[in-house]
Short mmCIF file of C-alpha atoms in Angstrom, two decimals:
data_model
loop_
_atom_site.label_atom_id
_atom_site.label_comp_id
_atom_site.label_asym_id
_atom_site.label_seq_id
_atom_site.Cartn_x
_atom_site.Cartn_y
_atom_site.Cartn_z
CA MET A 1 5.13 8.63 24.12
CA LYS A 2 8.18 9.84 26.03
CA GLU A 3 8.07 12.93 24.00
CA LYS A 4 4.47 13.52 24.94
CA ASP A 5 3.67 13.68 21.29
CA SER A 6 -0.17 12.78 21.30
CA ILE A 7 -0.66 12.55 17.63
CA ALA A 8 2.31 10.27 17.13
CA SER A 9 1.36 8.09 20.15
CA THR A 10 -2.28 7.80 18.94
CA THR A 11 -1.34 6.93 15.45
CA ILE A 12 1.11 4.28 16.51
CA ARG A 13 -1.46 2.76 18.73
CA SER A 14 -4.09 2.68 16.23
CA VAL A 15 -1.56 1.00 13.57
CA LEU A 16 -0.47 -1.53 16.31
CA ALA A 17 -4.11 -2.32 17.17
CA ASP A 18 -4.52 -3.17 13.24
CA VAL A 19 -1.34 -5.34 13.71
CA TYR A 20 -2.59 -7.16 16.67
CA ALA A 21 -5.94 -7.84 14.83
CA ALA A 22 -4.11 -9.28 11.93
CA ASP A 23 -2.19 -11.41 14.31
CA LYS A 24 -5.33 -12.86 15.95
CA ALA A 25 -6.84 -13.35 12.56
CA SER A 26 -4.02 -15.66 11.59
CA PRO A 27 -3.56 -18.01 14.74
CA GLU A 28 -0.93 -20.36 13.16
CA GLN A 29 1.65 -17.74 12.84
CA LYS A 30 2.55 -14.21 13.15
CA VAL A 31 1.90 -11.62 10.44
CA PRO A 32 5.04 -11.12 8.09
CA SER A 33 6.73 -7.77 7.95
CA SER A 34 5.55 -7.49 4.20
CA ALA A 35 1.88 -7.68 5.37
CA ILE A 36 2.51 -5.16 8.14
CA MET A 37 3.96 -2.79 5.46
CA VAL A 38 0.72 -3.34 3.51
CA LEU A 39 -1.35 -2.47 6.84
CA LEU A 40 0.75 0.69 7.13
CA ARG A 41 0.14 1.68 3.58
CA LYS A 42 -3.72 0.95 4.00
CA ALA A 43 -3.60 3.07 7.16
CA ALA A 44 -2.12 5.96 5.37
CA ALA A 45 -4.50 5.58 2.54
CA ARG A 46 -7.38 5.72 4.89
CA ARG A 47 -6.12 9.04 6.69
CA ALA A 48 -5.65 10.41 3.09
CA ASP A 49 -9.25 9.71 2.27
CA SER A 50 -10.44 11.06 5.65
CA ALA A 51 -8.40 14.21 4.91
CA LEU A 52 -9.99 14.74 1.62
CA GLN A 53 -13.45 14.44 3.10
CA PHE A 54 -12.63 16.76 5.88
CA LYS A 55 -11.15 19.30 3.37
CA GLU A 56 -14.48 19.05 1.37
CA ALA A 57 -16.43 19.64 4.70
CA GLY A 58 -14.14 22.66 5.42
CA ARG A 59 -12.69 21.21 8.48
CA ASP A 60 -9.17 22.40 8.11
CA ASP A 61 -8.25 21.34 11.82
CA LEU A 62 -9.05 17.74 11.11
CA VAL A 63 -7.29 17.85 7.63
CA ARG A 64 -3.93 19.06 9.56
CA LYS A 65 -4.36 16.16 12.18
CA GLU A 66 -4.72 13.52 9.31
CA GLN A 67 -1.78 14.87 7.57
CA GLN A 68 0.23 14.68 10.63
CA GLU A 69 -0.92 11.26 11.35
CA ILE A 70 0.20 10.29 7.55
CA GLY A 71 3.59 11.83 8.20
CA VAL A 72 4.04 9.60 11.35
CA ILE A 73 3.00 6.63 9.48
CA ASN A 74 5.26 7.38 6.45
CA ARG A 75 8.30 7.47 8.77
CA PHE A 76 7.88 3.56 9.22
CA LEU A 77 7.35 2.91 5.39
CA PRO A 78 10.02 2.15 2.94
CA PRO A 79 9.92 3.95 -0.41
CA LEU A 80 7.82 2.49 -3.25
CA LEU A 81 9.34 1.24 -6.33
CA PRO A 82 9.51 4.05 -9.04
CA GLU A 83 7.10 3.35 -12.07
CA ALA A 84 10.27 2.71 -14.19
CA GLU A 85 11.15 -0.19 -11.98
CA VAL A 86 7.65 -1.48 -12.23
CA ASP A 87 7.58 -1.18 -16.00
CA ARG A 88 11.03 -2.90 -16.14
CA ILE A 89 9.72 -5.79 -13.97
CA LEU A 90 6.43 -5.99 -16.16
CA GLN A 91 8.41 -6.22 -19.55
CA GLN A 92 10.56 -9.08 -17.83
CA VAL A 93 7.26 -10.89 -17.07
CA LEU A 94 5.81 -10.44 -20.53
CA ALA A 95 9.11 -11.59 -22.21
CA GLU A 96 9.32 -14.90 -19.96
CA LYS A 97 5.74 -15.67 -20.37
CA PRO A 98 4.12 -14.20 -23.42
CA VAL A 99 0.09 -13.69 -22.60
CA ASP A 100 -2.67 -14.34 -25.20
CA THR A 101 -4.69 -11.07 -25.00
CA GLY A 102 -7.02 -11.74 -27.25
CA ALA A 103 -9.04 -14.34 -25.36
CA ASP A 104 -9.87 -12.75 -22.14
CA ALA A 105 -8.20 -9.49 -21.08
CA ARG A 106 -9.12 -9.92 -17.30
CA ARG A 107 -7.58 -13.39 -17.45
CA ALA A 108 -4.33 -12.05 -19.07
CA LEU A 109 -4.22 -9.23 -16.65
CA GLY A 110 -4.41 -11.74 -13.75
CA ALA A 111 -1.68 -13.87 -15.00
CA VAL A 112 0.47 -11.08 -15.62
CA LEU A 113 0.02 -9.76 -12.06
CA LYS A 114 0.36 -13.05 -10.51
CA GLU A 115 3.86 -13.41 -12.14
CA PHE A 116 4.67 -9.76 -11.30
CA TYR A 117 4.06 -10.41 -7.50
CA ALA A 118 6.20 -13.54 -7.68
CA LYS A 119 8.96 -11.24 -8.60
CA ALA A 120 8.28 -8.17 -6.52
CA ASP A 121 7.18 -7.77 -2.90
CA ARG A 122 3.66 -6.31 -2.52
CA SER A 123 4.74 -4.18 0.35
CA PHE A 124 7.18 -2.13 -2.10
CA VAL A 125 4.56 -1.29 -4.80
CA ASP A 126 1.53 0.65 -5.11
CA PRO A 127 -0.97 -1.80 -6.60
CA GLU A 128 -2.98 0.71 -8.43
CA VAL A 129 0.19 1.77 -10.36
CA VAL A 130 1.08 -1.96 -11.08
CA LYS A 131 -2.41 -2.64 -12.32
CA ARG A 132 -2.50 0.51 -14.48
CA ARG A 133 0.95 -0.18 -15.89
CA ALA A 134 0.14 -3.68 -16.56
CA MET A 135 -2.94 -2.69 -18.56
CA ALA A 136 -1.05 -0.43 -20.59
CA ALA A 137 1.72 -2.98 -21.37
CA LEU A 138 -0.95 -5.31 -22.28
CA SER A 139 -2.68 -3.04 -24.68
CA ALA A 140 0.64 -2.15 -26.34
#
């Protein structure tokens, strides 16, 4: 705000509003930092979706604005775990607890994901990558 960067200040205010709303929704305690990282990733994903829609509508000025906001949010986010690390954790989970894939594929996937997230923090992984890699590991 001191730098008079209107894009950054507006983006930060928007994200802080999301964090404050999450704090109010959870009255017994403050939102943990891992949940804040998830909120930041969701905010960046919303802006990426908006940028895509603006691009389809031919609004390049709004696309640039959304991309700048994504850049501001990404400055506060830690890097995601690479797919190789996700695969390593999934293989470890499958080695520790073999899953019966014949009975119900969704139930098996749920069990694998539950164990995966017990070992890895949700804020450091892309859930779509984890789900895709877990399905591939189960089918193999």
